[in-house]
């Protein structure tokens, strides 16, 4: 199933089912008012949702309408927790060079993960209002999963069974603020403004063979102001999503609807390009002694879209956002 | 006003108003179903809540009943964000010695703050189920505030006006897991299991002169297994709550109901004792060359209560919790 959330006057929006071809949508409100509610009552709502999804795909759902991603919030406009890993070690290795710090201990065996704000996510076409260009405005293309309720101490294999939905993420970052927050050891607060999501959250079966090994086996196409920026592949994740969920639940239970992210998609092959500017900049430093790519300016646009193997648009829809100056 | 939340079958519980003397309670459900809802609609519900509170204190509220803190969840069983500062520099200076690390940069001018999980708080008398004693189980006595909606980039003075409620907190910590997570720079996930709250969230006016300078000017009495452990005073906060809120909102808006914590209450005077075991242990190391106080064992109890100047029970009620082994 493919889910989206229609913006309305409520915090959690209104739950939509979207057809497999992403052309048609139907309100699922009679079954569950919101996606968070559906995740909290999954066993009860699963079959009615599947029946409605089948009707929508067959063209027989009453009140179906043309799907408009621009009318959507993030699939979950807020979630119980947003925990973002750094599961592509190629990225974290390069970033350690950027921050001029030694690799953290156990980096190859224990996932790195930060707790982000989860009360105010951005929709796929929302402008990104930020106060200062000099904070080092950067995008980060990622994949993520939305979980069922997860018991404390779950093992990685069981944790993978807790994946309810798969999502595509733009984890906005302010690079000038990150190094100080890392040095405190307390993690990111100011360096991580609101995170954005592609319009569709999909059940793993929608990915077919591209959901394999607990990873999204798809390239993530990233364009900056219309130019190609990178197309790294999600299959190179060093930790799979079950391992990330198990790490997050080591000493706490997770409630239904928690979002666990992969961290920036990153590949060892330089030809893949990058899914964030910071990574390109550190590659420039390594290759040429200095970085030449600046961070984003107000008015800049970023576009992200996962692709099927044949290059056709993937199942999550498109993130396309513009950075704008925040004026109080 | 004093608010509490009665446990029921809903995630957010049921809103109660509690009398000034903490003896009587009344359902506020007809005005706002939950405390989160009240915070989201504060301007609308404020006067009706005040009228009900006046009637409750006058003994004329219909359906008033004896207040039972044991029937309560945290005032907010979940909140949009939980951002915990480390605003008592005496504590962070001592902890740096415990973690054997240099003081972070700008420690005296920029608050340290981590983002915690906010989806699953513990009530004042909830047992604390944790998997292993060897994780270094510790309590942390703190004060905190619950905010109105806060605009991005707010200054510290305006941020202080966004304080809606004041709370008392036990920020459970696993000390064996903290140092690794600090070294990653990504902050705490596993080292911070669910946080607990005293039963009452109170408007600042309930503190009278003890709400001054953006700080809770009250001692926090901490007892471990019935023995005195510490009684540090909240007035020694190096950053006030307005500064902490402004730090949190530097690059993001906060939605109504966010909780901002002070970090462990800590005083320079050794006679004050400590509000967490880790701090006592590092003082032992400094004074005697080694620590002699172990962390908590399963079955141990901790009790925390803010006090008025005359030593009488403060306005937040009591946190009294037992640590128990989590069995999947």
XYZ file of C-alpha atoms in Angstrom:
656
model
C 0.000 0.000 0.000
C 0.984 3.593 -0.616
C -0.036 6.204 1.964
C -0.011 9.982 1.876
C -1.348 12.679 4.171
C -3.527 15.509 2.937
C -2.945 18.855 4.620
C -5.980 20.023 6.619
C -6.519 22.061 9.788
C -5.437 19.190 12.067
C -1.866 18.488 13.216
C -1.838 14.980 11.776
C -3.642 15.785 8.525
C -5.939 13.329 6.752
C -4.959 9.825 5.651
C -5.016 9.040 1.928
C -4.406 5.820 0.070
C -2.634 6.437 -3.236
C -2.821 4.070 -6.184
C 0.178 1.944 -7.128
C 0.759 4.149 -10.200
C 0.577 7.295 -7.995
C -2.146 8.819 -10.171
C -5.255 8.410 -8.009
C -5.991 8.877 -4.316
C -8.850 8.171 -1.982
C -9.565 9.251 1.571
C -9.018 6.450 4.068
C -10.652 8.488 6.807
C -13.516 6.057 7.312
C -10.942 3.410 8.304
C -8.323 5.541 10.093
C -8.357 9.335 10.333
C -4.565 9.698 10.183
C -1.509 7.628 9.339
C -0.396 7.750 12.975
C -3.764 6.373 14.011
C -3.498 3.620 11.391
C -0.049 2.645 12.701
C -1.402 2.557 16.273
C -4.239 0.228 15.210
C -2.501 -1.618 12.364
C -3.897 -5.089 13.014
C -7.444 -3.736 12.978
C -7.160 -1.447 9.973
C -4.848 -3.501 7.751
C -7.492 -5.569 5.962
C -9.972 -2.732 5.357
C -7.107 -0.587 4.038
C -6.005 -3.384 1.719
C -9.549 -3.773 0.402
C -9.769 -0.049 -0.300
C -6.316 -0.094 -1.935
C -7.381 -2.970 -4.200
C -10.507 -1.053 -5.219
C -8.461 2.087 -5.865
C -6.029 0.190 -8.105
C -8.943 -1.485 -9.910
C -10.523 1.902 -10.572
C -13.613 1.020 -8.539
C -13.045 3.074 -5.372
C -15.851 5.580 -4.952
C -14.720 9.190 -4.494
C -11.239 8.594 -5.920
C -9.551 11.757 -7.161
C -6.352 12.792 -8.921
C -3.411 12.585 -6.508
C -1.694 15.946 -5.917
C 1.604 15.664 -4.004
C 1.681 19.454 -3.554
C -1.376 19.193 -1.279
C 0.445 16.763 1.007
C 2.308 17.122 4.256
C 4.929 14.594 5.248
C 3.253 11.155 5.510
C 3.596 11.665 9.289
C 3.522 15.431 9.951
C 4.713 14.520 13.468
C 5.886 11.206 14.831
C 6.656 9.753 18.258
C 10.411 9.666 17.596
C 12.773 10.491 14.752
C 16.049 8.604 15.125
C 18.540 9.043 12.348
C 21.395 6.643 11.885
C 24.580 7.101 9.912
C 24.519 3.692 8.296
C 26.539 4.445 5.160
C 30.063 4.293 6.527
C 31.467 5.798 3.347
C 29.653 9.001 4.314
C 30.677 9.007 7.969
C 34.281 8.243 7.066
C 34.336 11.197 4.676
C 32.544 13.446 7.187
C 35.090 12.604 9.881
C 37.657 14.078 7.545
C 35.426 17.137 7.079
C 35.143 17.632 10.838
C 38.852 16.819 11.173
C 38.182 14.225 13.839
C 39.283 10.645 14.314
C 36.758 7.907 13.527
C 34.529 7.329 16.564
C 35.110 4.068 18.432
C 33.294 0.934 17.226
C 32.136 2.762 14.100
C 32.053 -0.454 12.077
C 30.088 -2.488 14.629
C 27.811 -0.030 16.483
C 25.586 2.300 14.427
C 25.883 6.024 15.050
C 22.460 7.562 15.672
C 21.057 10.908 16.771
C 17.645 11.806 18.130
C 15.980 14.495 16.021
C 12.929 16.685 16.519
C 9.789 14.881 15.370
C 7.024 17.396 16.064
C 7.145 19.530 12.935
C 8.160 17.739 9.739
C 8.093 19.392 6.321
C 6.065 18.170 3.366
C 7.634 17.267 0.021
C 7.080 20.680 -1.570
C 7.303 22.908 1.518
C 9.676 25.834 1.375
C 12.467 25.586 3.915
C 12.647 28.790 5.935
C 16.018 29.280 7.590
C 17.539 32.317 9.242
C 21.050 32.613 7.750
C 22.914 31.412 4.658
C 26.125 31.473 6.675
C 24.851 28.568 8.831
C 25.890 26.315 5.918
C 22.543 25.162 4.505
C 22.704 21.604 3.200
C 20.343 18.816 2.150
C 20.793 15.131 2.990
C 19.073 12.484 0.878
C 18.136 9.406 2.889
C 15.823 6.446 3.176
C 13.949 5.561 6.345
C 11.407 3.219 7.882
C 8.360 3.736 10.090
C 8.002 1.137 12.817
C 5.308 -0.760 14.658
C 5.570 -0.718 18.448
C 9.015 -2.193 19.180
C 9.826 -3.926 22.492
C 12.925 -2.916 24.437
C 15.941 -5.099 23.717
C 14.663 -6.504 20.413
C 17.232 -8.310 18.251
C 18.018 -7.066 14.751
C 16.140 -9.836 12.931
C 12.948 -9.334 14.944
C 13.361 -5.580 14.619
C 13.221 -5.916 10.841
C 9.783 -7.481 11.232
C 8.701 -4.243 12.954
C 9.101 -2.241 9.725
C 5.636 -1.089 8.661
C 6.473 1.501 6.014
C 9.412 2.771 3.989
C 9.999 6.480 3.334
C 12.350 8.871 1.522
C 13.828 11.744 3.535
C 15.585 15.082 3.151
C 17.365 15.670 6.465
C 18.098 19.405 6.332
C 21.380 20.292 8.019
C 23.232 23.443 9.016
C 26.892 22.586 8.597
C 28.361 25.594 10.379
C 26.528 24.600 13.565
C 27.269 20.873 13.518
C 30.922 20.748 14.583
C 30.316 22.628 17.843
C 27.357 20.428 18.739
C 29.388 17.301 18.003
C 32.173 18.546 20.264
C 29.765 18.911 23.194
C 28.986 15.196 22.850
C 25.296 16.039 23.315
C 24.463 15.750 19.600
C 22.527 17.927 17.197
C 19.847 20.466 18.108
C 20.558 23.685 16.191
C 22.337 21.873 13.333
C 19.193 19.918 12.435
C 16.150 22.034 11.549
C 12.884 20.410 10.458
C 13.258 17.279 8.339
C 11.314 16.785 5.085
C 9.716 13.702 3.568
C 8.643 12.511 0.128
C 4.852 12.303 -0.144
C 4.422 8.532 -0.071
C 5.062 6.099 2.764
C 4.832 2.605 1.338
C 4.599 -0.918 2.697
C 7.792 -2.897 1.983
C 6.012 -5.149 -0.549
C 5.582 -2.070 -2.797
C 9.356 -2.166 -3.311
C 9.305 -5.754 -4.594
C 12.872 -7.017 -5.001
C 14.160 -3.543 -4.088
C 13.346 -4.296 -0.431
C 16.046 -6.826 0.313
C 18.429 -7.425 3.194
C 16.664 -4.774 5.251
C 17.775 -2.120 2.776
C 16.194 -0.007 0.038
C 17.980 -1.353 -3.041
C 17.349 1.712 -5.196
C 19.383 4.689 -6.360
C 18.428 8.088 -4.976
C 18.607 10.764 -7.652
C 19.545 14.198 -6.283
C 19.402 17.431 -8.304
C 20.419 20.905 -7.110
C 18.890 23.829 -9.024
C 18.046 21.439 -11.837
C 21.577 20.062 -12.187
C 22.580 16.492 -11.474
C 24.262 16.249 -8.081
C 24.399 12.542 -7.290
C 22.689 9.206 -7.592
C 24.054 6.952 -4.834
C 22.488 3.540 -4.286
C 20.699 2.545 -1.067
C 22.023 -1.000 -1.156
C 25.435 0.023 0.219
C 24.098 0.592 3.768
C 26.575 -0.960 6.191
C 23.875 -1.497 8.833
C 20.407 -2.636 7.746
C 17.221 -1.112 9.150
C 16.699 -4.000 11.583
C 20.089 -3.249 13.109
C 19.247 0.456 13.355
C 15.879 -0.230 15.024
C 17.501 -2.679 17.463
C 20.109 -0.044 18.327
C 17.366 2.528 18.996
C 15.382 0.082 21.163
C 18.320 -1.217 23.204
C 17.180 0.461 26.454
C 13.686 1.725 25.585
C 10.575 0.558 23.793
C 9.534 2.428 20.675
C 5.904 3.371 20.188
C 4.134 2.772 16.871
C 5.047 5.379 14.265
C 8.710 5.935 15.142
C 10.856 6.851 12.157
C 14.380 5.453 11.806
C 16.607 6.935 9.111
C 19.562 5.551 7.186
C 21.667 8.688 7.215
C 22.896 10.195 3.957
C 22.997 7.670 1.139
C 26.628 7.375 0.098
C 28.609 5.092 -2.170
C 32.302 4.339 -2.364
C 32.283 4.867 -6.139
C 33.005 8.534 -6.876
C 30.897 8.271 -10.033
C 27.775 7.945 -7.851
C 28.109 11.531 -6.695
C 26.749 12.557 -3.302
C 23.420 13.095 -1.575
C 24.636 16.109 0.428
C 26.895 19.072 -0.249
C 29.130 18.489 2.771
C 30.234 15.156 1.331
C 31.029 16.665 -2.075
C 33.024 19.414 -0.358
C 35.182 16.984 1.594
C 35.794 14.933 -1.559
C 36.946 18.153 -3.220
C 39.317 18.768 -0.322
C 40.703 15.240 -0.588
C 41.079 15.412 -4.364
C 42.053 19.049 -4.887
C 43.185 20.390 -1.516
C 40.204 22.694 -1.093
C 36.447 22.722 -1.474
C 34.941 24.698 -4.330
C 31.226 23.956 -3.946
C 29.462 26.425 -1.638
C 26.491 25.517 0.526
C 22.953 26.551 -0.519
C 21.794 30.117 -1.053
C 18.287 31.454 -0.441
C 16.212 30.671 -3.524
C 18.089 27.443 -4.281
C 16.073 24.315 -4.996
C 16.808 20.656 -4.326
C 14.995 17.689 -5.883
C 15.244 14.082 -4.706
C 13.643 10.971 -6.105
C 14.364 7.273 -5.741
C 14.407 5.401 -9.041
C 13.611 1.896 -10.167
C 16.360 -0.070 -11.909
C 15.103 1.058 -15.309
C 15.367 4.715 -14.256
C 11.621 5.226 -13.929
C 10.252 7.186 -10.912
C 10.352 5.181 -7.675
C 7.483 4.551 -5.275
C 7.975 7.460 -2.826
C 7.258 10.397 -5.118
C 9.430 13.501 -5.324
C 10.884 15.881 -2.746
C 11.299 19.295 -4.348
C 12.018 22.182 -2.001
C 13.215 25.743 -2.113
C 15.297 27.401 0.584
C 13.974 30.776 1.719
C 14.994 33.370 4.269
C 13.063 33.137 7.518
C 11.778 36.570 8.578
C 10.303 36.697 12.078
C -2.932 26.518 38.390
C -1.774 22.993 39.108
C -2.357 20.333 36.459
C -2.077 16.563 36.568
C -2.988 13.780 34.159
C -5.080 10.803 35.175
C -4.105 7.513 33.564
C -6.834 6.148 31.260
C -6.908 4.085 28.076
C -5.777 7.033 25.906
C -2.163 7.951 25.133
C -2.518 11.468 26.559
C -4.607 10.542 29.615
C -7.244 12.836 31.132
C -6.602 16.390 32.293
C -7.097 17.154 36.010
C -6.904 20.399 37.903
C -5.443 19.886 41.368
C -6.095 22.234 44.277
C -3.374 24.550 45.523
C -2.951 22.378 48.643
C -2.694 19.245 46.434
C -5.513 17.516 48.323
C -8.395 17.731 45.858
C -8.724 17.223 42.123
C -11.363 17.741 39.490
C -11.635 16.636 35.889
C -11.022 19.473 33.442
C -12.217 17.327 30.552
C -15.166 19.571 29.743
C -12.691 22.393 29.011
C -9.770 20.449 27.503
C -9.513 16.667 27.266
C -5.756 16.554 27.813
C -2.944 18.813 28.970
C -1.443 18.783 25.466
C -4.780 19.938 24.077
C -4.969 22.696 26.701
C -1.484 23.899 25.742
C -2.443 23.898 22.064
C -5.521 26.035 22.822
C -4.214 27.985 25.816
C -5.767 31.363 25.027
C -9.210 29.775 24.689
C -9.091 27.509 27.719
C -7.167 29.695 30.162
C -10.105 31.576 31.668
C -12.444 28.583 32.005
C -9.610 26.630 33.629
C -8.940 29.485 36.038
C -12.622 29.635 36.981
C -12.663 25.898 37.673
C -9.407 26.165 39.659
C -10.895 28.955 41.792
C -13.972 26.854 42.495
C -11.791 23.845 43.359
C -9.745 25.888 45.830
C -12.940 27.350 47.311
C -14.348 23.871 47.810
C -17.269 24.553 45.489
C -16.243 22.550 42.403
C -18.811 19.835 41.716
C -17.395 16.325 41.390
C -14.119 17.153 43.164
C -12.365 14.110 44.595
C -9.305 13.286 46.674
C -6.143 13.689 44.557
C -4.151 10.459 44.176
C -0.705 10.985 42.599
C -0.319 7.215 42.179
C -3.131 7.273 39.612
C -1.253 9.816 37.512
C 0.957 9.601 34.474
C 3.488 12.295 33.739
C 1.633 15.607 33.279
C 2.397 15.139 29.567
C 2.641 11.376 28.916
C 4.121 12.371 25.542
C 5.214 15.754 24.272
C 6.248 17.280 20.946
C 9.899 17.619 22.004
C 12.014 16.948 25.071
C 15.171 19.042 25.042
C 17.389 18.761 28.071
C 20.007 21.349 28.847
C 22.978 21.099 31.116
C 22.513 24.492 32.710
C 24.259 23.869 36.040
C 27.882 24.248 35.038
C 29.044 22.846 38.361
C 27.566 19.520 37.230
C 28.954 19.592 33.702
C 32.404 20.597 34.961
C 32.401 17.652 37.363
C 31.035 15.284 34.688
C 33.784 16.284 32.274
C 36.190 14.989 34.873
C 34.116 11.775 35.133
C 34.251 11.251 31.368
C 37.910 12.315 31.398
C 37.377 14.871 28.670
C 38.276 18.523 28.287
C 35.519 21.089 28.796
C 33.589 21.544 25.555
C 34.130 24.837 23.736
C 31.977 27.837 24.732
C 30.645 25.935 27.742
C 30.114 29.132 29.716
C 28.296 31.038 26.967
C 26.401 28.436 24.897
C 24.135 25.969 26.724
C 24.748 22.283 26.146
C 21.526 20.507 25.183
C 20.473 17.089 23.948
C 17.285 15.958 22.249
C 15.587 13.157 24.175
C 12.768 10.772 23.361
C 9.401 12.355 24.167
C 6.898 9.665 23.205
C 6.825 7.522 26.329
C 7.380 9.382 29.613
C 7.076 7.705 33.012
C 4.664 8.776 35.751
C 5.816 9.787 39.237
C 5.333 6.335 40.770
C 6.030 4.144 37.742
C 8.553 1.368 38.154
C 11.571 1.820 35.899
C 12.167 -1.370 33.928
C 15.717 -1.623 32.627
C 17.607 -4.537 31.148
C 20.950 -4.622 32.999
C 22.400 -3.303 36.278
C 25.808 -3.140 34.608
C 24.578 -0.326 32.318
C 25.161 1.989 35.317
C 21.610 2.921 36.357
C 21.390 6.481 37.654
C 18.756 9.102 38.440
C 19.040 12.821 37.625
C 16.936 15.336 39.547
C 16.006 18.361 37.430
C 13.535 21.145 36.900
C 11.940 21.903 33.550
C 9.430 24.065 31.739
C 6.676 23.362 29.226
C 6.439 25.933 26.461
C 3.845 27.657 24.354
C 4.485 27.655 20.611
C 7.885 29.353 20.235
C 8.923 31.135 17.024
C 12.272 30.360 15.419
C 15.040 32.733 16.450
C 13.334 34.023 19.597
C 15.533 36.002 22.002
C 16.030 34.801 25.566
C 13.781 37.428 27.166
C 10.867 36.727 24.832
C 11.491 33.002 25.224
C 10.934 33.315 28.955
C 7.448 34.646 28.216
C 6.782 31.359 26.383
C 6.978 29.385 29.638
C 3.507 27.992 30.338
C 4.219 25.456 33.077
C 7.024 24.371 35.399
C 7.782 20.721 36.128
C 10.100 18.498 38.187
C 11.965 15.732 36.358
C 13.879 12.518 36.927
C 16.029 12.052 33.829
C 17.005 8.374 34.056
C 20.490 7.711 32.731
C 22.644 4.697 31.937
C 26.175 5.792 32.742
C 28.024 2.899 31.137
C 26.476 3.774 27.774
C 26.965 7.541 27.887
C 30.695 7.906 27.198
C 30.568 5.994 23.902
C 27.576 8.000 22.693
C 29.303 11.265 23.620
C 32.397 10.205 21.667
C 30.326 9.684 18.501
C 29.267 13.344 18.748
C 25.710 12.262 17.901
C 24.472 12.472 21.513
C 22.448 10.157 23.697
C 20.045 7.463 22.526
C 20.762 4.298 24.510
C 22.106 6.213 27.544
C 18.761 7.957 28.115
C 15.811 5.634 28.671
C 12.323 7.024 29.408
C 12.262 10.171 31.538
C 9.957 10.524 34.577
C 8.007 13.505 35.905
C 6.515 14.601 39.222
C 2.705 14.551 39.088
C 2.033 18.280 38.954
C 2.800 20.770 36.173
C 2.187 24.245 37.559
C 1.864 27.741 36.174
C 4.823 29.915 37.215
C 2.638 32.029 39.538
C 2.172 28.934 41.738
C 5.853 29.284 42.638
C 5.446 32.847 43.899
C 8.846 34.353 44.667
C 10.467 30.981 43.919
C 9.976 31.693 40.177
C 12.565 34.390 39.717
C 15.202 35.165 37.100
C 13.844 32.379 34.878
C 14.870 29.802 37.470
C 13.154 27.586 40.037
C 14.515 29.031 43.281
C 13.868 25.932 45.366
C 15.971 23.101 46.736
C 15.384 19.644 45.274
C 15.470 16.973 47.970
C 16.774 13.621 46.723
C 16.643 10.394 48.732
C 17.987 6.983 47.680
C 16.484 3.949 49.422
C 15.187 6.269 52.120
C 18.556 7.885 52.842
C 19.384 11.525 52.218
C 21.384 11.893 49.005
C 21.366 15.588 48.224
C 19.416 18.814 48.338
C 20.908 21.163 45.734
C 19.177 24.458 45.002
C 17.667 25.341 41.617
C 18.756 28.978 41.843
C 22.343 28.192 40.822
C 21.416 27.552 37.163
C 24.034 29.274 34.990
C 21.592 29.630 32.082
C 17.962 30.501 32.790
C 15.057 28.793 31.071
C 14.603 31.645 28.600
C 18.181 31.127 27.432
C 17.607 27.379 27.112
C 14.396 27.838 25.095
C 16.094 30.397 22.830
C 18.953 27.944 22.256
C 16.468 25.203 21.324
C 14.566 27.508 18.950
C 17.624 29.011 17.211
C 16.932 27.259 13.874
C 13.459 25.764 14.367
C 10.107 26.738 15.811
C 8.862 24.774 18.823
C 5.273 23.590 18.918
C 3.143 24.057 22.038
C 3.931 21.507 24.736
C 7.685 21.201 24.242
C 9.583 20.419 27.442
C 12.948 22.049 28.154
C 14.971 20.716 31.085
C 17.615 22.299 33.294
C 19.922 19.311 33.510
C 20.908 17.873 36.874
C 20.526 20.392 39.675
C 24.003 20.927 41.086
C 25.584 23.344 43.558
C 29.175 24.327 44.116
C 28.789 23.777 47.878
C 29.671 20.175 48.696
C 27.225 20.267 51.611
C 24.340 20.407 49.114
C 25.041 16.849 48.019
C 24.117 15.753 44.497
C 21.022 15.004 42.449
C 22.633 12.086 40.590
C 25.008 9.270 41.515
C 27.505 10.010 38.745
C 28.218 13.401 40.284
C 28.745 11.944 43.758
C 31.098 9.351 42.269
C 33.266 11.910 40.539
C 33.409 13.995 43.736
C 34.591 10.847 45.522
C 37.298 10.403 42.904
C 38.396 14.019 43.284
C 38.369 13.871 47.101
C 39.525 10.304 47.744
C 41.115 9.043 44.543
C 38.363 6.545 43.806
C 34.588 6.260 43.771
C 32.943 4.169 46.471
C 29.245 4.676 45.687
C 27.886 2.103 43.213
C 25.113 2.811 40.732
C 21.576 1.543 41.407
C 20.607 -2.097 41.834
C 17.278 -3.663 40.865
C 14.856 -3.043 43.730
C 16.418 0.308 44.662
C 14.144 3.301 45.141
C 14.696 7.001 44.529
C 12.532 9.837 45.876
C 12.658 13.459 44.710
C 10.721 16.452 45.932
C 11.222 20.195 45.623
C 10.783 22.040 48.913
C 9.628 25.482 49.940
C 12.059 27.606 51.939
C 10.525 26.379 55.197
C 11.143 22.778 54.189
C 7.503 21.997 53.467
C 6.579 19.985 50.330
C 6.883 22.008 47.135
C 4.251 22.442 44.416
C 5.208 19.591 42.056
C 4.452 16.595 44.278
C 6.787 13.650 44.709
C 8.657 11.390 42.314
C 9.141 8.007 43.963
C 10.277 5.179 41.711
C 11.695 1.704 41.983
C 14.150 0.195 39.517
C 13.174 -3.264 38.274
C 14.635 -5.781 35.846
C 13.033 -5.679 32.424
C 12.116 -9.172 31.251
C 10.995 -9.404 27.612
